[in-house]
Amino acid sequence: MSSASSVNTDAKPSSGSTRAKPANKFEAAADWTDGRLGIYSLARANLRKIFPDHWSFMLGEICLYSFVIIILTGVYLTLFFKPSMAEVVYHGPYAPLDGIKMSEAYASTMNISFEVRGGLLIRQIHHWAALVFVAAMLVHMMRVFFTGAFRKPREINWVFGFLLLVLGMFDGFFGYSLPDDLLSGTGIRFMEGAILAVPLVGTYIQMFLFGGEFPGTDIVPRFFTIHVLLIPGIMLGLLVAHLILVFYHKHTQWAGPGKTEKNVVGMPLMPVYMAKAGGFFFLVFGIIAAISAIATINPIWAYGPYRPDQVSTDAQPDWYMGFSEGLIRVMPGWEVRALGHTLNLGVFIPLMIFPLVLVAIAVYPFIEGWITGDKREHHILDRPRNAPVRTALGAAWISEYLVLLIGGGNDLFATHFHLSLNSITYFVRAGFFVVPVVVFFITKRWCLGLQRRDKDKVLHGRETGVIKRLPHGEFVEVHAQLPQDKLYKYVAHEQQQPVAIPAQVDENGVERKVGRLEKTRAKLSQGYFGEGGQIPKPTAEEHHEITSGHGHH
Amino acid sequence: MSHDIPEEKLPEAHDASHGHEVAEHGDPFADPGLPAHEPRRTDIDERAAKRAERQVSLMFIVSMLATIGFIASYVIFPIDKIIYVFPLGHISALNFALGLTLGVALFCIGAGAVHWARTLMSDVEMPAERHPIEADDEVRNDVIEQFKTGAAESGFGRRKMLRNTLIGSMALVPLSGVVLLRDLGPLPEKKLDHTNWIEATEAKPIQLINMNTNQPMKAEDIEVGSLTFAKPEGLEESDEDFQQRIAKDALMLVRIAPEDIKDAKSRDLGFEGVLAYSKICTHVGCPISLYEQQTHHALCPCHQSTFDLSDGARVIFGPAGHPLPQLKITTDEKGFLVATGDFAEPVGPSFWERS
């Protein structure tokens, strides 16, 4: 190919490639590909792309890698799993279930666990990776939240991430429902009851979803398609979009010497992050494989096949569904019966709060953007203490989540800690309203305290541990000024001023109407940035005054 | 140690102090700029670099050995071999061996790659410029102009009839997809209102069959304070629709001394203190299975709804919204417990159409 093109160049310079002869076979292959896919311009922007280094930036990688592990192991499992509810009688190697009637879904999961060599391992890796996946997404999201990395221009990527979290949770639920064992069948029954509580359309959705009355024979094959095709397909698309945006926006970075809103400081993708991030995939996979070797997860043989009239005690969903379980457990059994209809509020209200708890995360960047009115791009991360209200809101959300998780495991907490189940339930009912408020105020005060300490360090330096006695007998501790790079870390952030409440009269003295929305926004802004919302940053003058006067303080 | 390292490769001594000078004169809070690169041991000491290389290679070699171990385990260990491993207990030898060897093989590749990157690849931090995401005004105006031209050329805005009919057809066409979903399942109709006990009549009562013994029961077979599960006569596990039927028909029998039954109506529905309640929780449909004989409380293990079976299965705790339905029972001529009709109300979780 190369010789032909060079002949062309000589004969008719306008019609062929003017590129010099490639130096070796690798370059020749790259040239060939570039001629068809245009890889050079793509690679120029990305091959040595700079990524900043910080341990918290690898949380997203754990999500990505566990997703890949789930896909790899999931494909393997589909080779053996039979998504069918046809009844069979078990005669496999697991003696306790011999002669028991079960669905093909359950029987094939038994087959994977006891007859396919390595099948149990792959099943366990699949399940463990799913738990890690959702956990990593939640922690990754916390990192992004508490550092303000969701601010412009990354709000849309935040929403993509949120959708991945929600889809991941639901795909997990559909996945662990597939084996049709006693535990997962109970989960499906719970879902059926929740659907029935929906006013007007509940019974219709139930009949259409299950293909008739519970449990029917359609739900496992339908869940299978949703679990292996529909949701993963959507997730794959969102994941690619998420990653493209990470590349396009370039990664955020912490404030520090030489780091600005206009640059990104770090090391290049090739070779450093190819090795680090690529290697990290193997670390994640290796650890999950080792966990699956030593820790049993979802031993369906111990639960037995599903029967609607049987149940095991301490039935628990996988952890990420625990907070919805908490909602449903602690809700009082309110039921309104009137005009020939029943409104099952005891189930319907939790069913509505469940998405609200999640949507609160999704919309936060837009709410904060509206309150601050900040239209600039942000690439430098906030230290959580420097955004006390945001940090406090995030902490309040986490505390709400944990309270509900306690509610979801109220039976386990009761038996393990020898507490009254009823007391735990009453505590969660009150805690649902009280705990987030308390946590909000504690966290906010904590952040302000840390801001004060930062200010103190900047103005008075660090404590050296050297005690000096003054001529008149007073003992003082000698403080030493921070070096400038440390100093910069504490003062690099900017402090926003609250939006003023719009004047009731305009400049000509004419009264004008100030909307309620406008007033609310000004009040919220006051809460975020006003007095009590942040400690004023030390100024260079203050610093100068103190350092030029007396060295110790 | 450092005497091995050639002088010219050592980090320059004045690097550490250079930050202070600026502070004396100008703005103390100014950005001091990127700090100078501090070389790692492997950057300046070739022997340290060699050592790191050997460490990385060792990890890759361990990985290879682990993969061989994986294949060997697959061949050697029978799938049903159970071994005792402290502190894990009795576990599958194959699963344990495969998982650990795979874990080590993968982990060592990762650890090697990361160690390589951290010790031997350049760790010089460098800045790259960011560019605003927003396009400049020229590009923006150009795009808007192009769009306007395209829109004008299409006539979409000008030809209203064309536009409206297009919107109409696009709005209607997804309806076909919605219609196609109709056969996903039957309409609810009255399906949830009744159980299969409806087949029982005064003339043709249906016996209550003990779930465990698969035999009909007499009142005296049920001890006071015990909980017995029952199904309708004629329903067999081998039946095609067993799962659907048992999901509604399952019964929970208790025997309470008649003087302890607080609810008179409930007492009348029973027979000599034997009460037959639906086993399906009225919260979200779990089967109730825990019974406290002293208090006559039945507890659903899923969400802890608690019912007082001596008081018409009134809800005394938990999220359930109404009592468990009770089936009227009596005995046939042979003295076996029978039902002569359906529950008075739907069993299981409540729903909108439930009156």
Short mmCIF file of N, CA, C and O in Angstrom, two decimals, chain A residues 196-261:
data_model
loop_
_atom_site.label_atom_id
_atom_site.label_comp_id
_atom_site.label_asym_id
_atom_site.label_seq_id
_atom_site.Cartn_x
_atom_site.Cartn_y
_atom_site.Cartn_z
N LEU A 196 -49.90 -2.98 43.66
CA LEU A 196 -51.35 -3.01 43.90
C LEU A 196 -51.82 -1.77 44.66
O LEU A 196 -52.98 -1.37 44.56
N ALA A 197 -50.90 -1.16 45.43
CA ALA A 197 -51.30 0.00 46.23
C ALA A 197 -51.46 1.26 45.39
O ALA A 197 -51.97 2.27 45.88
N VAL A 198 -51.01 1.22 44.14
CA VAL A 198 -51.12 2.42 43.30
C VAL A 198 -52.60 2.65 42.97
O VAL A 198 -53.27 1.74 42.50
N PRO A 199 -53.11 3.83 43.24
CA PRO A 199 -54.52 4.09 42.95
C PRO A 199 -54.82 3.97 41.45
O PRO A 199 -53.93 4.18 40.62
N LEU A 200 -56.03 3.65 41.12
CA LEU A 200 -56.55 3.58 39.75
C LEU A 200 -55.94 2.47 38.89
O LEU A 200 -56.63 1.61 38.40
N VAL A 201 -54.61 2.52 38.69
CA VAL A 201 -54.01 1.62 37.70
C VAL A 201 -53.26 0.44 38.31
O VAL A 201 -52.77 -0.41 37.56
N GLY A 202 -53.16 0.39 39.64
CA GLY A 202 -52.33 -0.63 40.29
C GLY A 202 -52.63 -2.05 39.85
O GLY A 202 -51.73 -2.79 39.44
N THR A 203 -53.91 -2.44 39.88
CA THR A 203 -54.26 -3.82 39.53
C THR A 203 -53.96 -4.11 38.06
O THR A 203 -53.57 -5.22 37.71
N TYR A 204 -54.13 -3.07 37.22
CA TYR A 204 -53.86 -3.27 35.78
C TYR A 204 -52.37 -3.50 35.56
O TYR A 204 -51.96 -4.42 34.83
N ILE A 205 -51.53 -2.64 36.20
CA ILE A 205 -50.08 -2.81 36.05
C ILE A 205 -49.68 -4.19 36.55
O ILE A 205 -48.90 -4.90 35.92
N GLN A 206 -50.27 -4.59 37.69
CA GLN A 206 -49.92 -5.90 38.26
C GLN A 206 -50.25 -7.03 37.27
O GLN A 206 -49.42 -7.90 37.01
N MET A 207 -51.47 -6.99 36.72
CA MET A 207 -51.89 -8.07 35.80
C MET A 207 -51.01 -8.08 34.54
O MET A 207 -50.62 -9.13 34.04
N PHE A 208 -50.70 -6.88 34.03
CA PHE A 208 -49.91 -6.81 32.79
C PHE A 208 -48.46 -7.23 33.05
O PHE A 208 -47.84 -7.87 32.21
N LEU A 209 -47.93 -6.86 34.21
CA LEU A 209 -46.53 -7.20 34.50
C LEU A 209 -46.36 -8.70 34.73
O LEU A 209 -45.42 -9.32 34.22
N PHE A 210 -47.29 -9.30 35.48
CA PHE A 210 -47.15 -10.71 35.83
C PHE A 210 -47.86 -11.62 34.83
O PHE A 210 -47.81 -12.84 34.96
N GLY A 211 -48.55 -11.03 33.84
CA GLY A 211 -49.28 -11.85 32.88
C GLY A 211 -50.44 -12.60 33.54
O GLY A 211 -50.79 -13.69 33.11
N GLY A 212 -51.01 -12.01 34.58
CA GLY A 212 -52.13 -12.65 35.29
C GLY A 212 -51.92 -12.49 36.77
O GLY A 212 -51.21 -11.59 37.23
N GLU A 213 -52.52 -13.41 37.53
CA GLU A 213 -52.41 -13.31 38.97
C GLU A 213 -51.03 -13.76 39.44
O GLU A 213 -50.37 -14.58 38.80
N PHE A 214 -50.62 -13.21 40.60
CA PHE A 214 -49.34 -13.57 41.19
C PHE A 214 -49.28 -15.06 41.52
O PHE A 214 -50.26 -15.59 42.02
N PRO A 215 -48.19 -15.77 41.30
CA PRO A 215 -46.98 -15.30 40.63
C PRO A 215 -47.01 -15.54 39.12
O PRO A 215 -46.21 -14.93 38.43
N GLY A 216 -47.88 -16.40 38.61
CA GLY A 216 -47.91 -16.66 37.17
C GLY A 216 -46.63 -17.33 36.71
O GLY A 216 -45.83 -17.82 37.52
N THR A 217 -46.44 -17.35 35.41
CA THR A 217 -45.24 -18.02 34.87
C THR A 217 -44.45 -17.08 33.96
O THR A 217 -43.55 -17.50 33.25
N ASP A 218 -44.80 -15.80 33.97
CA ASP A 218 -44.14 -14.86 33.04
C ASP A 218 -43.08 -14.00 33.68
O ASP A 218 -42.23 -13.45 33.00
N ILE A 219 -43.14 -13.86 35.00
CA ILE A 219 -42.35 -12.79 35.60
C ILE A 219 -40.85 -13.04 35.48
O ILE A 219 -40.08 -12.10 35.20
N VAL A 220 -40.40 -14.28 35.65
CA VAL A 220 -38.95 -14.53 35.56
C VAL A 220 -38.42 -14.28 34.14
O VAL A 220 -37.45 -13.56 33.96
N PRO A 221 -39.06 -14.86 33.08
CA PRO A 221 -38.57 -14.53 31.74
C PRO A 221 -38.63 -13.03 31.43
O PRO A 221 -37.72 -12.51 30.76
N ARG A 222 -39.64 -12.35 31.90
CA ARG A 222 -39.72 -10.91 31.63
C ARG A 222 -38.62 -10.15 32.37
O ARG A 222 -37.97 -9.27 31.81
N PHE A 223 -38.43 -10.50 33.63
CA PHE A 223 -37.34 -9.86 34.38
C PHE A 223 -36.00 -10.16 33.74
O PHE A 223 -35.10 -9.33 33.75
N PHE A 224 -35.87 -11.36 33.20
CA PHE A 224 -34.60 -11.74 32.58
C PHE A 224 -34.26 -10.79 31.43
O PHE A 224 -33.16 -10.27 31.34
N THR A 225 -35.23 -10.56 30.56
CA THR A 225 -35.00 -9.66 29.42
C THR A 225 -34.67 -8.26 29.91
O THR A 225 -33.75 -7.61 29.41
N ILE A 226 -35.41 -7.81 30.93
CA ILE A 226 -35.14 -6.47 31.46
C ILE A 226 -33.73 -6.44 32.07
O ILE A 226 -32.97 -5.49 31.87
N HIS A 227 -33.38 -7.51 32.78
CA HIS A 227 -32.12 -7.53 33.52
C HIS A 227 -30.90 -7.65 32.61
O HIS A 227 -29.88 -7.02 32.88
N VAL A 228 -30.99 -8.46 31.57
CA VAL A 228 -29.77 -8.69 30.76
C VAL A 228 -29.73 -7.83 29.51
O VAL A 228 -28.67 -7.69 28.90
N LEU A 229 -30.85 -7.27 29.09
CA LEU A 229 -30.86 -6.57 27.81
C LEU A 229 -31.25 -5.10 27.97
O LEU A 229 -30.46 -4.20 27.68
N LEU A 230 -32.46 -4.88 28.45
CA LEU A 230 -33.00 -3.52 28.45
C LEU A 230 -32.18 -2.57 29.31
O LEU A 230 -31.62 -1.58 28.82
N ILE A 231 -32.07 -2.87 30.60
CA ILE A 231 -31.38 -1.94 31.50
C ILE A 231 -29.88 -1.87 31.21
O ILE A 231 -29.34 -0.77 31.10
N PRO A 232 -29.18 -3.02 31.04
CA PRO A 232 -27.75 -2.89 30.72
C PRO A 232 -27.50 -2.12 29.43
O PRO A 232 -26.52 -1.39 29.33
N GLY A 233 -28.40 -2.26 28.46
CA GLY A 233 -28.25 -1.52 27.21
C GLY A 233 -28.29 -0.03 27.46
O GLY A 233 -27.42 0.73 27.00
N ILE A 234 -29.29 0.41 28.22
CA ILE A 234 -29.41 1.84 28.54
C ILE A 234 -28.20 2.28 29.35
O ILE A 234 -27.61 3.34 29.11
N MET A 235 -27.80 1.43 30.30
CA MET A 235 -26.67 1.80 31.16
C MET A 235 -25.38 1.94 30.36
O MET A 235 -24.59 2.85 30.61
N LEU A 236 -25.21 1.05 29.40
CA LEU A 236 -23.98 1.12 28.58
C LEU A 236 -23.93 2.44 27.83
O LEU A 236 -22.89 3.10 27.79
N GLY A 237 -25.07 2.84 27.28
CA GLY A 237 -25.13 4.12 26.58
C GLY A 237 -24.81 5.28 27.51
O GLY A 237 -23.99 6.15 27.20
N LEU A 238 -25.43 5.27 28.69
CA LEU A 238 -25.20 6.34 29.66
C LEU A 238 -23.75 6.36 30.12
O LEU A 238 -23.15 7.42 30.31
N LEU A 239 -23.19 5.16 30.29
CA LEU A 239 -21.82 5.05 30.76
C LEU A 239 -20.84 5.66 29.75
O LEU A 239 -19.95 6.42 30.12
N VAL A 240 -21.06 5.34 28.48
CA VAL A 240 -20.19 5.89 27.44
C VAL A 240 -20.32 7.41 27.42
O VAL A 240 -19.33 8.14 27.38
N ALA A 241 -21.56 7.89 27.49
CA ALA A 241 -21.78 9.34 27.50
C ALA A 241 -21.09 9.97 28.72
O ALA A 241 -20.46 11.03 28.62
N HIS A 242 -21.21 9.31 29.86
CA HIS A 242 -20.60 9.79 31.10
C HIS A 242 -19.08 9.94 30.92
O HIS A 242 -18.50 10.96 31.29
N LEU A 243 -18.46 8.92 30.33
CA LEU A 243 -17.00 8.93 30.16
C LEU A 243 -16.57 9.96 29.12
O LEU A 243 -15.56 10.64 29.29
N ILE A 244 -17.35 10.07 28.03
CA ILE A 244 -17.01 11.06 27.01
C ILE A 244 -17.02 12.45 27.64
O ILE A 244 -16.12 13.26 27.42
N LEU A 245 -18.01 12.70 28.48
CA LEU A 245 -18.08 14.02 29.12
C LEU A 245 -16.93 14.24 30.10
O LEU A 245 -16.43 15.35 30.22
N VAL A 246 -16.52 13.18 30.79
CA VAL A 246 -15.36 13.33 31.69
C VAL A 246 -14.13 13.76 30.89
O VAL A 246 -13.39 14.66 31.29
N PHE A 247 -13.95 13.13 29.73
CA PHE A 247 -12.81 13.51 28.87
C PHE A 247 -12.99 14.92 28.33
O PHE A 247 -12.06 15.71 28.31
N TYR A 248 -14.20 15.22 27.89
CA TYR A 248 -14.46 16.50 27.24
C TYR A 248 -14.31 17.66 28.22
O TYR A 248 -13.71 18.68 27.91
N HIS A 249 -14.86 17.49 29.41
CA HIS A 249 -14.77 18.57 30.41
C HIS A 249 -13.38 18.67 31.02
O HIS A 249 -13.05 19.67 31.62
N LYS A 250 -12.58 17.63 30.91
CA LYS A 250 -11.32 17.44 31.64
C LYS A 250 -11.63 17.36 33.14
O LYS A 250 -12.57 17.97 33.62
N HIS A 251 -10.81 16.59 33.83
CA HIS A 251 -11.13 16.30 35.23
C HIS A 251 -10.98 17.53 36.12
O HIS A 251 -10.17 18.39 35.85
N THR A 252 -11.79 17.58 37.17
CA THR A 252 -11.63 18.64 38.16
C THR A 252 -10.35 18.40 38.95
O THR A 252 -9.80 17.31 38.94
N GLN A 253 -9.90 19.42 39.68
CA GLN A 253 -8.70 19.24 40.51
C GLN A 253 -8.84 20.03 41.81
O GLN A 253 -9.66 20.95 41.90
N TRP A 254 -8.05 19.63 42.78
CA TRP A 254 -8.03 20.35 44.05
C TRP A 254 -7.25 21.64 43.88
O TRP A 254 -6.33 21.71 43.08
N ALA A 255 -7.59 22.64 44.68
CA ALA A 255 -6.83 23.89 44.68
C ALA A 255 -5.42 23.61 45.18
O ALA A 255 -5.22 22.74 46.01
N GLY A 256 -4.45 24.33 44.66
CA GLY A 256 -3.08 24.17 45.10
C GLY A 256 -2.18 25.04 44.26
O GLY A 256 -2.64 25.63 43.28
N PRO A 257 -0.93 25.12 44.65
CA PRO A 257 -0.01 25.98 43.91
C PRO A 257 0.02 25.62 42.42
O PRO A 257 0.16 24.45 42.08
N GLY A 258 -0.14 26.61 41.58
CA GLY A 258 -0.04 26.39 40.14
C GLY A 258 -1.31 25.86 39.51
O GLY A 258 -1.38 25.69 38.30
N LYS A 259 -2.32 25.58 40.32
CA LYS A 259 -3.55 25.03 39.75
C LYS A 259 -4.60 26.14 39.66
O LYS A 259 -4.84 26.84 40.65
N THR A 260 -5.17 26.28 38.51
CA THR A 260 -6.14 27.36 38.30
C THR A 260 -7.41 26.80 37.67
O THR A 260 -7.48 25.62 37.34
N GLU A 261 -8.38 27.66 37.47
CA GLU A 261 -9.60 27.27 36.78
C GLU A 261 -9.33 27.05 35.29
O GLU A 261 -10.15 26.52 34.57
#
